[in-house]
CSV table of C-alpha atoms in Angstrom, one decimal:
chain,number,residue,atom,x,y,z
A,6,THR,CA,36.7,11.5,66.7
A,7,ILE,CA,37.2,14.7,68.9
A,8,GLU,CA,40.7,17.1,68.2
A,9,PRO,CA,42.3,18.3,71.4
A,10,ALA,CA,40.7,21.6,72.3
A,11,GLN,CA,42.5,24.4,70.9
A,12,TRP,CA,44.4,22.1,68.6
A,13,ASN,CA,44.0,21.5,65.0
A,14,SER,CA,44.8,18.3,62.2
A,15,ASN,CA,44.2,17.6,59.1
A,16,LYS,CA,40.9,16.6,60.1
A,17,THR,CA,40.3,20.4,60.2
A,18,GLY,CA,42.4,21.8,57.1
A,19,GLY,CA,42.1,22.8,54.1
A,20,GLY,CA,42.0,22.0,50.4
A,21,GLN,CA,43.0,18.0,50.3
A,22,ALA,CA,43.9,17.7,53.7
A,23,PRO,CA,40.4,16.4,55.3
A,24,ASN,CA,40.2,13.9,52.5
A,25,GLY,CA,42.9,11.4,54.4
A,26,PRO,CA,42.0,9.4,57.5
A,27,GLN,CA,42.3,11.7,60.9
A,28,THR,CA,45.4,11.5,62.1
A,29,CYS,CA,45.1,13.6,65.8
A,30,PHE,CA,42.7,12.1,68.4
A,31,GLN,CA,42.0,13.5,72.2
A,32,GLU,CA,42.9,10.3,74.2
A,33,ALA,CA,41.9,9.4,77.9
A,34,THR,CA,44.1,6.5,78.2
A,35,ASN,CA,47.6,6.9,80.0
A,36,PRO,CA,47.8,10.7,79.6
A,37,HIS,CA,50.9,12.4,81.2
A,38,GLY,CA,49.1,14.9,83.3
A,39,GLY,CA,45.4,16.0,83.9
A,40,THR,CA,42.7,14.0,82.3
A,41,TYR,CA,43.8,13.4,78.6
A,42,CYS,CA,46.6,13.7,76.2
A,43,ALA,CA,47.1,14.2,72.4
A,44,LYS,CA,47.4,11.0,70.1
A,45,VAL,CA,49.2,11.9,67.0
A,46,LYS,CA,48.7,9.1,64.3
A,47,THR,CA,50.4,8.5,60.6
A,48,GLY,CA,47.5,6.8,58.4
A,49,LEU,CA,47.0,5.7,54.9
A,50,ALA,CA,44.7,7.8,52.3
A,51,PHE,CA,43.1,5.2,49.7
A,52,GLY,CA,44.7,2.3,51.0
A,53,ILE,CA,48.3,3.4,49.8
A,54,VAL,CA,49.0,7.3,50.3
A,55,VAL,CA,50.8,8.0,53.4
A,56,VAL,CA,49.4,10.9,55.8
A,57,ASN,CA,51.6,11.9,57.9
A,58,GLY,CA,50.3,12.4,62.1
A,59,SER,CA,49.6,16.1,62.9
A,60,LEU,CA,49.1,18.6,65.8
A,61,THR,CA,48.9,22.1,65.3
A,62,THR,CA,47.9,25.5,66.7
A,63,GLY,CA,47.4,26.5,63.1
A,64,LYS,CA,45.6,25.0,60.1
A,65,VAL,CA,46.9,22.3,57.8
A,66,GLU,CA,46.6,23.0,54.1
A,67,ALA,CA,47.2,20.5,51.3
A,68,PRO,CA,46.3,22.5,48.0
A,69,SER,CA,47.2,19.5,46.2
A,70,THR,CA,47.8,15.6,46.1
A,71,SER,CA,51.5,16.6,46.3
A,72,LYS,CA,52.9,16.0,49.8
A,73,ALA,CA,56.0,18.6,49.0
A,74,GLU,CA,53.4,21.3,48.7
A,75,GLY,CA,51.5,20.6,51.9
A,76,TYR,CA,52.2,23.5,54.5
A,77,ILE,CA,50.8,24.7,57.7
A,78,ARG,CA,50.1,28.3,58.7
A,79,THR,CA,48.9,30.6,61.2
A,80,ILE,CA,45.7,32.6,60.7
A,81,PRO,CA,45.7,35.6,62.7
A,82,GLY,CA,42.2,36.3,64.7
A,83,GLY,CA,40.5,33.2,64.5
A,84,ASP,CA,40.6,29.3,64.9
A,85,TYR,CA,43.9,28.8,63.5
A,86,GLY,CA,46.0,31.5,65.4
A,87,MET,CA,46.9,30.9,68.9
A,88,GLN,CA,47.7,34.2,70.5
A,89,PHE,CA,51.1,34.4,72.2
A,90,THR,CA,52.8,37.9,73.6
A,91,GLY,CA,55.9,36.4,75.6
A,92,ARG,CA,59.5,35.9,74.8
A,93,PRO,CA,60.3,32.4,76.5
A,94,ASP,CA,63.2,30.9,76.9
A,95,SER,CA,62.0,27.3,76.1
A,96,LEU,CA,59.7,25.3,74.9
A,97,VAL,CA,58.6,21.9,77.1
A,98,PHE,CA,56.4,19.0,76.7
A,99,TRP,CA,56.2,15.3,77.1
A,100,TYR,CA,56.2,12.7,74.9
A,101,ARG,CA,55.8,8.8,74.3
A,102,TYR,CA,56.4,7.2,70.5
A,103,ASP,CA,55.7,3.9,68.5
A,104,SER,CA,58.1,4.0,65.5
A,105,TYR,CA,57.4,2.0,62.3
A,106,SER,CA,60.4,1.5,60.0
A,107,SER,CA,62.6,3.7,61.6
A,108,ASP,CA,60.3,6.7,61.6
A,109,TYR,CA,60.3,10.1,63.6
A,110,PRO,CA,59.0,12.5,65.1
A,111,ARG,CA,59.0,16.3,64.9
A,112,VAL,CA,58.1,19.3,67.3
A,113,GLU,CA,58.5,22.7,66.1
A,114,ALA,CA,57.3,26.1,67.3
A,115,ARG,CA,57.8,29.7,65.8
A,116,LEU,CA,56.9,32.9,67.9
A,117,HIS,CA,56.1,35.4,64.9
A,118,VAL,CA,53.8,38.5,64.1
A,119,GLY,CA,51.4,38.5,61.3
A,120,TYR,CA,50.9,35.4,59.1
A,121,ALA,CA,53.4,32.6,59.2
A,122,TYR,CA,54.2,29.1,57.5
A,123,ALA,CA,55.5,25.8,58.0
A,124,PRO,CA,57.8,24.9,56.2
A,125,GLU,CA,58.8,28.5,55.6
A,126,ALA,CA,60.3,28.3,52.1
A,127,PRO,CA,57.6,27.9,49.6
A,128,VAL,CA,57.1,25.0,47.4
A,129,SER,CA,56.1,25.8,43.9
A,130,SER,CA,54.6,29.1,45.2
A,131,ASN,CA,52.0,27.2,47.6
A,132,HIS,CA,52.5,30.2,50.1
A,133,PRO,CA,54.0,33.4,50.7
A,134,ASP,CA,57.4,33.6,52.0
A,135,SER,CA,56.9,35.0,55.8
A,136,THR,CA,60.6,34.5,57.2
A,137,GLY,CA,60.7,38.5,58.1
A,138,ASN,CA,57.7,37.6,60.3
A,139,ILE,CA,59.6,34.8,62.5
A,140,ILE,CA,61.0,36.3,65.9
A,141,ALA,CA,62.1,33.1,67.6
A,142,ARG,CA,62.2,29.3,66.5
A,143,ALA,CA,62.5,25.8,68.7
A,144,GLN,CA,62.8,22.8,67.0
A,145,TRP,CA,63.1,18.9,67.6
A,146,GLY,CA,63.3,15.9,65.4
A,147,ASN,CA,65.1,12.7,63.4
A,148,VAL,CA,65.1,11.4,67.1
A,149,PRO,CA,64.0,8.9,68.1
A,150,THR,CA,63.5,6.3,65.3
A,151,THR,CA,62.5,3.7,68.0
A,152,ASP,CA,59.7,2.8,70.6
A,153,VAL,CA,59.8,5.4,73.6
A,154,THR,CA,57.1,3.6,75.9
A,155,SER,CA,57.6,6.2,79.2
A,156,TRP,CA,56.6,9.6,78.9
A,157,THR,CA,59.7,11.8,78.1
A,158,ARG,CA,60.4,15.0,79.1
A,159,VAL,CA,61.6,17.5,76.3
A,160,SER,CA,63.1,21.3,76.8
A,161,LEU,CA,63.6,23.1,73.3
A,162,PRO,CA,65.6,26.2,73.8
A,163,PHE,CA,63.9,29.2,71.6
A,164,ALA,CA,66.7,30.6,68.9
A,165,TYR,CA,65.7,34.1,68.6
A,166,VAL,CA,66.6,36.4,65.3
A,167,ALA,CA,69.5,38.7,66.0
A,168,ASN,CA,68.7,42.1,67.1
A,169,ASP,CA,64.9,41.4,66.7
A,170,THR,CA,62.9,43.3,69.7
A,171,ARG,CA,59.7,43.1,68.6
A,172,THR,CA,56.9,41.5,70.9
A,173,PRO,CA,55.4,38.2,69.0
A,174,GLN,CA,51.6,38.2,68.5
A,175,TYR,CA,51.5,34.1,68.1
A,176,ILE,CA,52.8,31.0,68.4
A,177,LEU,CA,52.7,28.5,65.5
A,178,ILE,CA,53.6,24.9,67.2
A,179,THR,CA,53.6,22.3,64.9
A,180,THR,CA,53.9,18.2,65.6
A,181,THR,CA,54.0,15.2,63.8
A,182,SER,CA,54.4,11.4,64.4
A,183,SER,CA,56.3,11.4,60.8
A,184,GLY,CA,58.8,13.8,60.6
A,185,ASN,CA,60.0,13.3,57.0
A,186,GLN,CA,57.2,15.6,55.1
A,187,THR,CA,57.5,13.6,52.1
A,188,GLY,CA,57.8,9.9,53.8
A,189,GLY,CA,56.6,8.4,56.3
A,190,SER,CA,55.2,5.0,57.8
A,191,ASN,CA,52.0,3.8,58.6
A,192,ASN,CA,50.8,3.5,62.1
A,193,SER,CA,53.8,5.4,63.9
A,194,THR,CA,52.1,7.2,66.8
A,195,LEU,CA,53.3,10.2,69.3
A,196,TRP,CA,51.5,11.2,71.9
A,197,LEU,CA,52.2,14.2,73.7
A,198,ASP,CA,51.2,16.1,76.8
A,199,ASP,CA,51.6,19.0,79.2
A,200,PHE,CA,53.1,22.0,76.7
A,201,GLU,CA,55.0,24.8,78.6
A,202,ALA,CA,56.5,28.2,77.9
A,203,ILE,CA,59.6,28.4,80.4
A,204,TYR,CA,60.7,31.7,81.6
A,205,ASN,CA,64.3,31.7,83.4
A,206,PRO,CA,65.0,34.7,85.6
A,207,THR,CA,67.4,37.3,84.0
């Protein structure tokens, strides 16, 4: 039942989030490197409601039972804000995946100041618009829709906001075993390991 150190999931989320099944675990079986990897698994609440698996540096918030209103946020100055002051070229990680019903994973990262939210666009006024706090984004998703049994490396380039020279304060990394927020398939499972920020020489 242990969450990976320095990471969070719906287990430690707010609102309705903890009422669903735990969707993120620290796993010692077959990590890519080190002793553990993260296992992110989509589950069911009350036997009928799909709960997308989540692993994040922020806090999972479910203000209602509507999946569309759920979001993840950085909370500065606490356990739900990962401090980060660099301007890397890319974010690298390794993954494996078990897909059910053509489900697909998603991994995103945002470099920002102050508060940040994912998805960024508010739904039914569920959170403020923090677009102005975002300095750079890195996004991966919609693939694969099939099983990936061997550890596979992914490199996500950061796209920086034009003419924004601010130094980031935080990085908000969000990952899910079911990339469609309002959909998803029970038992889709994403394994993640060895996140790295890459800096190429100028």
